[in-house]
GROMACS .gro file of C-alpha atoms in nm:
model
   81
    1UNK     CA    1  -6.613   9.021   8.628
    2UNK     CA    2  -6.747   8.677   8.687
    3UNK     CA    3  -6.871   8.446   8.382
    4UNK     CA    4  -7.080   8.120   8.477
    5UNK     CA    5  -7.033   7.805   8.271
    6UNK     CA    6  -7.328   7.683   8.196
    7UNK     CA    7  -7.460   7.424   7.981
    8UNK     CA    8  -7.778   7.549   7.857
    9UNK     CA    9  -8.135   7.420   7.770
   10UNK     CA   10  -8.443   7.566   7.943
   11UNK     CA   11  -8.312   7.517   8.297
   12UNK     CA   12  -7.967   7.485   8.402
   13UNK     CA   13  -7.774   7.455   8.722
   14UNK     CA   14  -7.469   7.674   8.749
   15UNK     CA   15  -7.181   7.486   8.781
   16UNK     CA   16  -6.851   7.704   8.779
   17UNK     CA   17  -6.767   8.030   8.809
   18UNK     CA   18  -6.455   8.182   8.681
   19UNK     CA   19  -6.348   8.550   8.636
   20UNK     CA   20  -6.022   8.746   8.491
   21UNK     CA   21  -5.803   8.956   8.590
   22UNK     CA   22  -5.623   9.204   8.400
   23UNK     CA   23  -5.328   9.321   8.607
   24UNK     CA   24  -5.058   9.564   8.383
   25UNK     CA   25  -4.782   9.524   8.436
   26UNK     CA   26  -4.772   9.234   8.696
   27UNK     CA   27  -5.010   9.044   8.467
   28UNK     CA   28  -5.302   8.816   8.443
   29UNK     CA   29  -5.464   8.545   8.575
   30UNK     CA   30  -5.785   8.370   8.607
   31UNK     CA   31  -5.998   8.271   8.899
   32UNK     CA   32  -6.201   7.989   8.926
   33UNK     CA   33  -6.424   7.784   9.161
   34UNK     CA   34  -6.676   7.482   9.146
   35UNK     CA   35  -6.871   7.617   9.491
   36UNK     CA   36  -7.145   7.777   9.282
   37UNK     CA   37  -7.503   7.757   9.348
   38UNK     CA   38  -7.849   7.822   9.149
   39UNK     CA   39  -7.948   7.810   8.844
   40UNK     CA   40  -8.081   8.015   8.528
   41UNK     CA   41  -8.294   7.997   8.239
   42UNK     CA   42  -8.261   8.045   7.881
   43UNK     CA   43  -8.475   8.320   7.726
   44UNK     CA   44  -8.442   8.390   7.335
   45UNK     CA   45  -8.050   8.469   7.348
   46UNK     CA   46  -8.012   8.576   7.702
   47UNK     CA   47  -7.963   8.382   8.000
   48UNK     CA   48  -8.101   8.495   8.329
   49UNK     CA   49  -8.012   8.390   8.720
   50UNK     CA   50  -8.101   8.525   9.002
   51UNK     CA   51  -7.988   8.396   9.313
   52UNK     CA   52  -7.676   8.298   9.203
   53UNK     CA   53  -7.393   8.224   9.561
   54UNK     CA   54  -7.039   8.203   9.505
   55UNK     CA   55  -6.867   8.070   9.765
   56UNK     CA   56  -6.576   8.282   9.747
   57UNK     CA   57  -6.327   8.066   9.965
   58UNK     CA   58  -6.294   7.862   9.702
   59UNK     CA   59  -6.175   8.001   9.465
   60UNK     CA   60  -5.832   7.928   9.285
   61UNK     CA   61  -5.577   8.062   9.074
   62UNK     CA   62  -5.363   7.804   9.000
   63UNK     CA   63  -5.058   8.017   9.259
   64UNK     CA   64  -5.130   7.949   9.672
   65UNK     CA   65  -5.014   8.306   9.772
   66UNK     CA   66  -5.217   8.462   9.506
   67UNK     CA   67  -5.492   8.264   9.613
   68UNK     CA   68  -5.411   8.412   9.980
   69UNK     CA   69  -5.394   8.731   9.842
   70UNK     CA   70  -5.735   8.745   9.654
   71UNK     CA   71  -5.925   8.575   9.957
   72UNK     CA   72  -5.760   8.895  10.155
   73UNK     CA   73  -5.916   9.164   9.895
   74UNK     CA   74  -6.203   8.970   9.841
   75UNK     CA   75  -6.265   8.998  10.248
   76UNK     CA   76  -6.388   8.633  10.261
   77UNK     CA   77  -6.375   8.644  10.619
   78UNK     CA   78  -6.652   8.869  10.640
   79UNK     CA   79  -6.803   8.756  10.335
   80UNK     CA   80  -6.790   8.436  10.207
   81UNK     CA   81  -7.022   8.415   9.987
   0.00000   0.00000   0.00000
């Protein structure tokens, strides 16, 4: 799954997306890019976006093959975003 960090007040700009991965037994690891874009609002205890673009290129893992690897399952080729 993907989880925004986001600082929140009313309106906030999303700023970083990162996601885990729960691999047994090979292990885990976390992904993580800066190349978000939109925004969501605070409501009670709930945050809601819409809109939100990942652009999935980016993203990182902290290992350059497994980074090759995820953009290859993640088909950014044919879908970047």
């Amino acid at each position: 799954f993907v989880v925004l960090s986001l600082f929140l007040s009313s309106w906030v700009w999303a700023g970083e997306a990162t996601f885990d991965v729960k691999l047994s037994p090979a292990g885990n690891f976390t992904g993580k890019t800066s190349a978000v874009k939109g925004s969501a609002k605070k409501v009670g205890n709930k945050v809601v976006a819409e809109n939100i673009v990942v652009n999935l290129k980016t993203v990182k893992t902290g290992m350059g093959l497994r980074d090759k690897h995820t953009q290859n399952y993640l088909q950014t080729d044919k879908h970047p975003n």
